[in-house]
Amino acid sequence: MIYALISDIHANLPALEAVLDDVGLRDVGATYHLGDLVGYAPWPDETVALLRQRAISGVAGNYDSTVG
Protein backbone atom coordinates (compact mmCIF):
# COMPACT_ATOMS: atom_id res chain seq x y z
CA MET A 1 0.00 0.00 0.00
CA ILE A 2 1.17 3.51 -0.78
CA TYR A 3 0.81 6.17 1.92
CA ALA A 4 0.76 9.95 1.54
CA LEU A 5 2.34 11.66 4.53
CA ILE A 6 1.77 15.39 4.88
CA SER A 7 2.85 17.81 7.59
CA ASP A 8 3.44 21.45 8.47
CA ILE A 9 0.37 22.76 6.67
CA HIS A 10 0.11 25.65 9.14
CA ALA A 11 -3.46 26.46 7.98
CA ASN A 12 -2.38 27.11 4.38
CA LEU A 13 -5.61 25.91 2.79
CA PRO A 14 -4.69 26.59 -0.87
CA ALA A 15 -1.47 24.59 -0.48
CA LEU A 16 -3.30 21.74 1.25
CA GLU A 17 -5.91 21.62 -1.52
CA ALA A 18 -3.14 21.47 -4.15
CA VAL A 19 -1.37 18.64 -2.33
CA LEU A 20 -4.58 16.66 -1.88
CA ASP A 21 -5.43 17.15 -5.56
CA ASP A 22 -2.02 15.69 -6.43
CA VAL A 23 -2.51 12.81 -3.99
CA GLY A 24 -5.83 12.10 -5.69
CA LEU A 25 -4.02 11.53 -9.00
CA ARG A 26 -1.90 8.76 -7.52
CA ASP A 27 -2.55 5.23 -6.29
CA VAL A 28 -2.54 6.22 -2.62
CA GLY A 29 -4.17 3.87 -0.14
CA ALA A 30 -4.18 6.22 2.85
CA THR A 31 -3.18 9.77 3.76
CA TYR A 32 -1.93 10.81 7.19
CA HIS A 33 -1.09 14.19 8.68
CA LEU A 34 2.07 14.36 10.78
CA GLY A 35 1.52 17.57 12.73
CA ASP A 36 1.37 21.35 12.61
CA LEU A 37 -2.00 21.60 10.94
CA VAL A 38 -2.66 25.15 12.17
CA GLY A 39 -0.62 28.33 12.64
CA TYR A 40 0.61 31.16 10.37
CA ALA A 41 -1.96 31.21 7.51
CA PRO A 42 -5.51 32.56 7.95
CA TRP A 43 -7.56 29.38 7.28
CA PRO A 44 -7.35 27.19 10.42
CA ASP A 45 -11.06 26.32 10.59
CA GLU A 46 -11.29 25.49 6.89
CA THR A 47 -8.10 23.45 7.03
CA VAL A 48 -9.34 21.33 9.93
CA ALA A 49 -12.73 20.93 8.23
CA LEU A 50 -11.13 19.66 5.02
CA LEU A 51 -9.08 17.02 6.81
CA ARG A 52 -12.17 15.94 8.76
CA GLN A 53 -14.24 15.80 5.57
CA ARG A 54 -11.64 13.57 3.93
CA ALA A 55 -11.19 11.47 7.11
CA ILE A 56 -7.43 12.14 7.22
CA SER A 57 -6.03 11.03 10.57
CA GLY A 58 -2.92 12.43 12.15
CA VAL A 59 -0.97 13.49 15.18
CA ALA A 60 -0.63 16.88 16.84
CA GLY A 61 2.48 18.94 16.26
CA ASN A 62 3.90 21.62 18.52
CA TYR A 63 1.64 24.30 16.99
CA ASP A 64 -1.44 22.08 17.26
CA SER A 65 -0.85 21.44 20.95
CA THR A 66 -1.25 25.18 21.67
CA VAL A 67 -4.82 25.25 20.34
CA GLY A 68 -7.42 25.13 23.10
mmCIF file of C-alpha atoms in Angstrom:
data_model
loop_
_atom_site.group_PDB
_atom_site.id
_atom_site.type_symbol
_atom_site.label_atom_id
_atom_site.label_comp_id
_atom_site.label_asym_id
_atom_site.label_seq_id
_atom_site.Cartn_x
_atom_site.Cartn_y
_atom_site.Cartn_z
ATOM 1 C CA MET A 1 0.000 0.000 0.000
ATOM 2 C CA ILE A 2 1.171 3.512 -0.784
ATOM 3 C CA TYR A 3 0.813 6.175 1.918
ATOM 4 C CA ALA A 4 0.760 9.954 1.535
ATOM 5 C CA LEU A 5 2.345 11.659 4.534
ATOM 6 C CA ILE A 6 1.770 15.388 4.883
ATOM 7 C CA SER A 7 2.847 17.810 7.587
ATOM 8 C CA ASP A 8 3.441 21.452 8.469
ATOM 9 C CA ILE A 9 0.369 22.757 6.670
ATOM 10 C CA HIS A 10 0.114 25.653 9.141
ATOM 11 C CA ALA A 11 -3.456 26.459 7.981
ATOM 12 C CA ASN A 12 -2.379 27.115 4.378
ATOM 13 C CA LEU A 13 -5.612 25.909 2.787
ATOM 14 C CA PRO A 14 -4.689 26.590 -0.869
ATOM 15 C CA ALA A 15 -1.469 24.594 -0.480
ATOM 16 C CA LEU A 16 -3.301 21.740 1.249
ATOM 17 C CA GLU A 17 -5.905 21.620 -1.521
ATOM 18 C CA ALA A 18 -3.143 21.472 -4.145
ATOM 19 C CA VAL A 19 -1.370 18.638 -2.332
ATOM 20 C CA LEU A 20 -4.585 16.659 -1.877
ATOM 21 C CA ASP A 21 -5.431 17.149 -5.559
ATOM 22 C CA ASP A 22 -2.023 15.689 -6.431
ATOM 23 C CA VAL A 23 -2.505 12.808 -3.991
ATOM 24 C CA GLY A 24 -5.830 12.100 -5.692
ATOM 25 C CA LEU A 25 -4.025 11.529 -8.997
ATOM 26 C CA ARG A 26 -1.900 8.757 -7.516
ATOM 27 C CA ASP A 27 -2.550 5.228 -6.291
ATOM 28 C CA VAL A 28 -2.539 6.220 -2.616
ATOM 29 C CA GLY A 29 -4.165 3.871 -0.139
ATOM 30 C CA ALA A 30 -4.183 6.217 2.854
ATOM 31 C CA THR A 31 -3.183 9.765 3.758
ATOM 32 C CA TYR A 32 -1.928 10.812 7.186
ATOM 33 C CA HIS A 33 -1.091 14.195 8.683
ATOM 34 C CA LEU A 34 2.066 14.362 10.785
ATOM 35 C CA GLY A 35 1.516 17.568 12.734
ATOM 36 C CA ASP A 36 1.368 21.349 12.610
ATOM 37 C CA LEU A 37 -1.999 21.597 10.936
ATOM 38 C CA VAL A 38 -2.658 25.152 12.172
ATOM 39 C CA GLY A 39 -0.619 28.333 12.636
ATOM 40 C CA TYR A 40 0.608 31.163 10.368
ATOM 41 C CA ALA A 41 -1.956 31.210 7.508
ATOM 42 C CA PRO A 42 -5.514 32.558 7.946
ATOM 43 C CA TRP A 43 -7.558 29.380 7.282
ATOM 44 C CA PRO A 44 -7.350 27.189 10.421
ATOM 45 C CA ASP A 45 -11.060 26.319 10.586
ATOM 46 C CA GLU A 46 -11.287 25.492 6.891
ATOM 47 C CA THR A 47 -8.096 23.446 7.028
ATOM 48 C CA VAL A 48 -9.341 21.334 9.931
ATOM 49 C CA ALA A 49 -12.734 20.931 8.233
ATOM 50 C CA LEU A 50 -11.134 19.664 5.015
ATOM 51 C CA LEU A 51 -9.081 17.024 6.810
ATOM 52 C CA ARG A 52 -12.165 15.938 8.760
ATOM 53 C CA GLN A 53 -14.236 15.802 5.570
ATOM 54 C CA ARG A 54 -11.637 13.565 3.932
ATOM 55 C CA ALA A 55 -11.186 11.475 7.111
ATOM 56 C CA ILE A 56 -7.429 12.139 7.222
ATOM 57 C CA SER A 57 -6.026 11.035 10.569
ATOM 58 C CA GLY A 58 -2.923 12.428 12.148
ATOM 59 C CA VAL A 59 -0.975 13.489 15.178
ATOM 60 C CA ALA A 60 -0.634 16.881 16.839
ATOM 61 C CA GLY A 61 2.475 18.942 16.260
ATOM 62 C CA ASN A 62 3.902 21.620 18.522
ATOM 63 C CA TYR A 63 1.639 24.302 16.993
ATOM 64 C CA ASP A 64 -1.436 22.085 17.255
ATOM 65 C CA SER A 65 -0.850 21.443 20.952
ATOM 66 C CA THR A 66 -1.247 25.177 21.675
ATOM 67 C CA VAL A 67 -4.817 25.246 20.335
ATOM 68 C CA GLY A 68 -7.423 25.129 23.098
#
